[in-house]
PDB file of C-alpha atoms in Angstrom:
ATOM      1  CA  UNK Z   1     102.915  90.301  84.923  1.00  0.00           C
ATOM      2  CA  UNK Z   2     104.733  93.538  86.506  1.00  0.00           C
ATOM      3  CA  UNK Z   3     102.322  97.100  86.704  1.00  0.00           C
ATOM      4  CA  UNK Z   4     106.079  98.670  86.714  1.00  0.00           C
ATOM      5  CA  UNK Z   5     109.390  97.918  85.477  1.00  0.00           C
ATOM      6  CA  UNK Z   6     111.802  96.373  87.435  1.00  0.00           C
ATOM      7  CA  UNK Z   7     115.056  94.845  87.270  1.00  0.00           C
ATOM      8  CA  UNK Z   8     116.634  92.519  90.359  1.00  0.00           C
ATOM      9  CA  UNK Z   9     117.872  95.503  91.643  1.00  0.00           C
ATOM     10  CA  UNK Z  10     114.801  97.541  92.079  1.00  0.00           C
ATOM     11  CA  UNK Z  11     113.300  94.281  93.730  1.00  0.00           C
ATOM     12  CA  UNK Z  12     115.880  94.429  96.077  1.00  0.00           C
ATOM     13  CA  UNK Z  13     115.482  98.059  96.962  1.00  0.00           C
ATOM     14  CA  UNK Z  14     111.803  98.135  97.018  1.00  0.00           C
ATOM     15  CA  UNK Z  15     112.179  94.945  99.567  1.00  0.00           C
ATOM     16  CA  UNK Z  16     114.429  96.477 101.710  1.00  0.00           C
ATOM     17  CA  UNK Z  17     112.076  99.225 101.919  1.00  0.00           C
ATOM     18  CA  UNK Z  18     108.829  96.874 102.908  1.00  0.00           C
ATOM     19  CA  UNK Z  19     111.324  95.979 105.609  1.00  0.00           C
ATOM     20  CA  UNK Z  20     112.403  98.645 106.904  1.00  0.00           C
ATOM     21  CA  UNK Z  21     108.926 100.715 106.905  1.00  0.00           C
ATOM     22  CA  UNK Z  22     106.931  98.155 107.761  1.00  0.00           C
ATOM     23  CA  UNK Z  23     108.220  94.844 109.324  1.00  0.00           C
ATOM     24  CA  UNK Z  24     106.540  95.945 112.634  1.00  0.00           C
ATOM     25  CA  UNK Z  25     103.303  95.901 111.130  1.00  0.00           C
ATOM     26  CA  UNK Z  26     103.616  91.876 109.592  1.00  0.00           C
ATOM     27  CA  UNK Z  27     102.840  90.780 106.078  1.00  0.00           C
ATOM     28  CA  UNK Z  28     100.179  92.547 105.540  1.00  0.00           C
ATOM     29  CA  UNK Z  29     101.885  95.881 106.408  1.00  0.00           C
ATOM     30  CA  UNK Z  30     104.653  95.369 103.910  1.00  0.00           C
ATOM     31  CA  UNK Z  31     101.983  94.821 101.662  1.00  0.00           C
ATOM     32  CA  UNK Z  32     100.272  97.895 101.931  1.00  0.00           C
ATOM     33  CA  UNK Z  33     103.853  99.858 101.937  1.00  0.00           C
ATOM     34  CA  UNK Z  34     104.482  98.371  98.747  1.00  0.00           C
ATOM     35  CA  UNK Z  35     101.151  98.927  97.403  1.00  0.00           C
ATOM     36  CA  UNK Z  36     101.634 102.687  97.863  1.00  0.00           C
ATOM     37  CA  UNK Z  37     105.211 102.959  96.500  1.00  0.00           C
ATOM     38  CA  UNK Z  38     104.046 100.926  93.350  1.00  0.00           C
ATOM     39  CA  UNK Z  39     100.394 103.483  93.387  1.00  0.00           C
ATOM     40  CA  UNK Z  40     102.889 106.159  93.343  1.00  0.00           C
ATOM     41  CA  UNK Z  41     104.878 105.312  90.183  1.00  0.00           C
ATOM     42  CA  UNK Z  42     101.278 104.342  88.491  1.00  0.00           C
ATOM     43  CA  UNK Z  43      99.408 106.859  89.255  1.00  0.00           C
ATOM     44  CA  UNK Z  44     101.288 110.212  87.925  1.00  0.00           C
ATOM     45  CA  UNK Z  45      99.812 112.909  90.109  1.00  0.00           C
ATOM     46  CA  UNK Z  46      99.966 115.153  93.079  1.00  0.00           C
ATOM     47  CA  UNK Z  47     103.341 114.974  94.391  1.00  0.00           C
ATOM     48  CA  UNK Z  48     104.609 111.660  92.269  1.00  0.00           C
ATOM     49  CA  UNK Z  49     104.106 113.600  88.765  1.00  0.00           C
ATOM     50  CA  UNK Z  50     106.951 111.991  86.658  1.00  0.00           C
ATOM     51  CA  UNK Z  51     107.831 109.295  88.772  1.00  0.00           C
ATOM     52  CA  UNK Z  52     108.874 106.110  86.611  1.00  0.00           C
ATOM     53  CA  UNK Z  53     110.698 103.826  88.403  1.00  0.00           C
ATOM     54  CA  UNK Z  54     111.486 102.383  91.749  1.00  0.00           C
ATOM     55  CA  UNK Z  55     114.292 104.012  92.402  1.00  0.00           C
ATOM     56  CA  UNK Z  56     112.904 107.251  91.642  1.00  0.00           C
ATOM     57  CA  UNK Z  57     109.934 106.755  93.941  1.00  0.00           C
ATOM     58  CA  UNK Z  58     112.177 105.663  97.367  1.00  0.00           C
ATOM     59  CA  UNK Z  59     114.988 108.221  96.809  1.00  0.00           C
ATOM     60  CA  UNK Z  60     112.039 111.212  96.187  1.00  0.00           C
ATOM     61  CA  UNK Z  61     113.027 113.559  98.830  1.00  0.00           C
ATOM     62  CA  UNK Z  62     110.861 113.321 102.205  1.00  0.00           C
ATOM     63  CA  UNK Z  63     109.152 110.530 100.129  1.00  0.00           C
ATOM     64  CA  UNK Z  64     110.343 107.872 103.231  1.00  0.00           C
ATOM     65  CA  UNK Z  65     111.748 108.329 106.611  1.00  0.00           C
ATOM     66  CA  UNK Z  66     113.726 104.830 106.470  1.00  0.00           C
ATOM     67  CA  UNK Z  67     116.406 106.013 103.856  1.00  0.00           C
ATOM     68  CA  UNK Z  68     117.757 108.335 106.156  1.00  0.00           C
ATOM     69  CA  UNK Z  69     117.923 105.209 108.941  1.00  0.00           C
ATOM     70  CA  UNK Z  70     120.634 102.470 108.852  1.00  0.00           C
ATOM     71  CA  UNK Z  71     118.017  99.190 108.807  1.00  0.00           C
ATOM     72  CA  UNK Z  72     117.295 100.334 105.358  1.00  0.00           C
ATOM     73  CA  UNK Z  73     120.474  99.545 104.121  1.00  0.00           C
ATOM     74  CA  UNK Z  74     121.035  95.923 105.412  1.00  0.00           C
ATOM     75  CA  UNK Z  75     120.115  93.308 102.709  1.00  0.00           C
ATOM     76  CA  UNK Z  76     116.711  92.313 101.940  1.00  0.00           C
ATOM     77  CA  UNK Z  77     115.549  88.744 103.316  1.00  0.00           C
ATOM     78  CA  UNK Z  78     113.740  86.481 100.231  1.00  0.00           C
ATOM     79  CA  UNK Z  79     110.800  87.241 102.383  1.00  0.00           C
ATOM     80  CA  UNK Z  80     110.480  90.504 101.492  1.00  0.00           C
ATOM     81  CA  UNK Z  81     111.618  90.055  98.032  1.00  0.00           C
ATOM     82  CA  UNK Z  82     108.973  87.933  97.523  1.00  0.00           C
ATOM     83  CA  UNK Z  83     106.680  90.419  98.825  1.00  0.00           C
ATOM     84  CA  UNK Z  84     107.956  93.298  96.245  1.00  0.00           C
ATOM     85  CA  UNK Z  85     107.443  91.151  93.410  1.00  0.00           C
ATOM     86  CA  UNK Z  86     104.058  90.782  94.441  1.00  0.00           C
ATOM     87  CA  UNK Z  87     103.617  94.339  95.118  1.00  0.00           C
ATOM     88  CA  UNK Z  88     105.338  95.100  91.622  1.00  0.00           C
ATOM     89  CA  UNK Z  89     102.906  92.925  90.022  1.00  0.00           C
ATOM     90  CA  UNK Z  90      99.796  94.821  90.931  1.00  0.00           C
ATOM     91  CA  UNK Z  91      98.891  92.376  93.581  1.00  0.00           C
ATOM     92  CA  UNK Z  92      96.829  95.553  96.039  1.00  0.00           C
ATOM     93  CA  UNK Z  93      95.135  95.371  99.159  1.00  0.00           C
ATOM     94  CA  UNK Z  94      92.903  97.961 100.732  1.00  0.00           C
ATOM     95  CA  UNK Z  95      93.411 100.114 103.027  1.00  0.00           C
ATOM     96  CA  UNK Z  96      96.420 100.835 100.234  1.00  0.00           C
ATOM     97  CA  UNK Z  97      94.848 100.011  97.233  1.00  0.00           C
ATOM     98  CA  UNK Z  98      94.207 103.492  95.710  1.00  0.00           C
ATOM     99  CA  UNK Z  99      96.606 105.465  99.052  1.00  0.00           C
ATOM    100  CA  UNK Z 100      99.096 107.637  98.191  1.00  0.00           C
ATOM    101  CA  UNK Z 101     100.218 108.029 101.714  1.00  0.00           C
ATOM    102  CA  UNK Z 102     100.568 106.751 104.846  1.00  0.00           C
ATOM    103  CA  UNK Z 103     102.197 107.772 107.915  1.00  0.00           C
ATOM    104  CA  UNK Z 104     102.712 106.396 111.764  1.00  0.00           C
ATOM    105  CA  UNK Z 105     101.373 109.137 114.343  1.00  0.00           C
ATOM    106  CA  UNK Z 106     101.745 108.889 117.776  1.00  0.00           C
ATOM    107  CA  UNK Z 107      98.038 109.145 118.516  1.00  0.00           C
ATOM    108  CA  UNK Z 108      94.835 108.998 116.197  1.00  0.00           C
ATOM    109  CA  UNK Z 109      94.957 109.759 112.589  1.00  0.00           C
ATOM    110  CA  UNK Z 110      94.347 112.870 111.469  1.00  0.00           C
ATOM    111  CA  UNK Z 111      91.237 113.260 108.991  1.00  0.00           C
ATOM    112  CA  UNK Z 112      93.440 114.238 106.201  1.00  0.00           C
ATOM    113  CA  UNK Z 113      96.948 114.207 105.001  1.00  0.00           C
ATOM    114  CA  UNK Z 114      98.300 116.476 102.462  1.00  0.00           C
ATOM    115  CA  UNK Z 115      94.919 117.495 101.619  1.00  0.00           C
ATOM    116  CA  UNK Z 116      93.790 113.778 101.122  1.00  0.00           C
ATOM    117  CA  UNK Z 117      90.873 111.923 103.632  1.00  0.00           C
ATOM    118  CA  UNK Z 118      91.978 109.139 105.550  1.00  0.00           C
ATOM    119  CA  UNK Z 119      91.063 105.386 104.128  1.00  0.00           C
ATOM    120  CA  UNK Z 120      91.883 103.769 107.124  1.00  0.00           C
ATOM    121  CA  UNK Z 121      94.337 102.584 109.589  1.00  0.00           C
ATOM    122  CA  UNK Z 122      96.187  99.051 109.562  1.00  0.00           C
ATOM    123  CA  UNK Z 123      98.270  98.687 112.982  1.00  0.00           C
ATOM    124  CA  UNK Z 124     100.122 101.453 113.587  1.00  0.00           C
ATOM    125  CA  UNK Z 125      99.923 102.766 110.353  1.00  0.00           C
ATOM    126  CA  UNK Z 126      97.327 105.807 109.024  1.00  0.00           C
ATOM    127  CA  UNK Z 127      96.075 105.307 105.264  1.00  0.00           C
ATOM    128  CA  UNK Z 128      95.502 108.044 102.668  1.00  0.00           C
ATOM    129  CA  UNK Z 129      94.255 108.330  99.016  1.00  0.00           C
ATOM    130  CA  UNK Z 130      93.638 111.314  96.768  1.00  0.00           C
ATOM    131  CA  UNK Z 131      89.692 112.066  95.762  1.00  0.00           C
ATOM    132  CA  UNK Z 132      89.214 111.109  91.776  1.00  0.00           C
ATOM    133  CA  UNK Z 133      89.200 115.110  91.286  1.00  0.00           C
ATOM    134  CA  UNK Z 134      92.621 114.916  92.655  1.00  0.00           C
ATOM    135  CA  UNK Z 135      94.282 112.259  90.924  1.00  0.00           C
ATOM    136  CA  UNK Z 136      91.664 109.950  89.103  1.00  0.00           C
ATOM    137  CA  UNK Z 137      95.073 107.821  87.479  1.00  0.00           C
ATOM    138  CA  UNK Z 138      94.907 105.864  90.822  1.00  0.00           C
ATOM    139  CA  UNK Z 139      91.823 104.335  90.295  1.00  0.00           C
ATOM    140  CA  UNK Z 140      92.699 103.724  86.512  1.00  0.00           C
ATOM    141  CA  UNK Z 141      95.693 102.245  86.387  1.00  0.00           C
ATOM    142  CA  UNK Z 142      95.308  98.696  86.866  1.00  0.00           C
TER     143      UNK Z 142
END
């Protein structure tokens, strides 16, 4: 059962985002990038306060670096579709499973982002999540 609406459509975009943020880093990676755009709808805090749907949560300005790249927009495989229905039905995975962010640096990952401690890293990629002060609706929501 889906944790968020979502039509074919937003499957499709949410997909082609798993893809185009993560396909370097394997299943697993596109996991975890789904898992944090689905955390971000959920979890109504911080800097996702009032986001409600998919598209609202991949078009959020500075939100993700691959809309503003050209593999974003070529057409989602089944693959990855499969993948964002899992990720839209609350299927989580730590180091995502309560993150809010995550980012690629070229070196070591910094302690915090935006104010929140790193989780974790998976690959290439540096995992963050708010404290339960900051936005306790992540750790609530499913």
């Amino acid at each position: 059962m889906a944790v968020v609406q979502a039509s074919s459509s937003d499957i499709t975009l949410l997909a082609r985002l798993l893809r185009a943020e993560g396909e370097g880093e394997g299943v697993r990676g596109m996991q975890l990038i789904g898992n944090v755009g689905i955390n971000r709808i959920r979890a109504n805090c911080s800097d996702f306060r009032g986001l409600r749907t998919i598209p609202q949560m991949i078009y959020q300005p500075h939100a993700f670096e691959a809309v503003t790249h050209g593999y974003f927009y070529q057409a989602a495989r089944s693959s990855e579709k499969r993948l964002a229905k899992r990720a839209i039905n609350g299927e989580r995975y730590w180091p995502a499973k309560y993150s809010l962010w995550y980012f690629r640096p070229q070196g070591n990952c910094p302690s915090t982002w935006y104010g929140q401690p790193f989780v974790a890293r998976y690959k290439l990629h540096c995992f963050y999540q708010p404290t339960p002060d900051e936005c306790d609706n992540v750790y609530n929501t499913f």
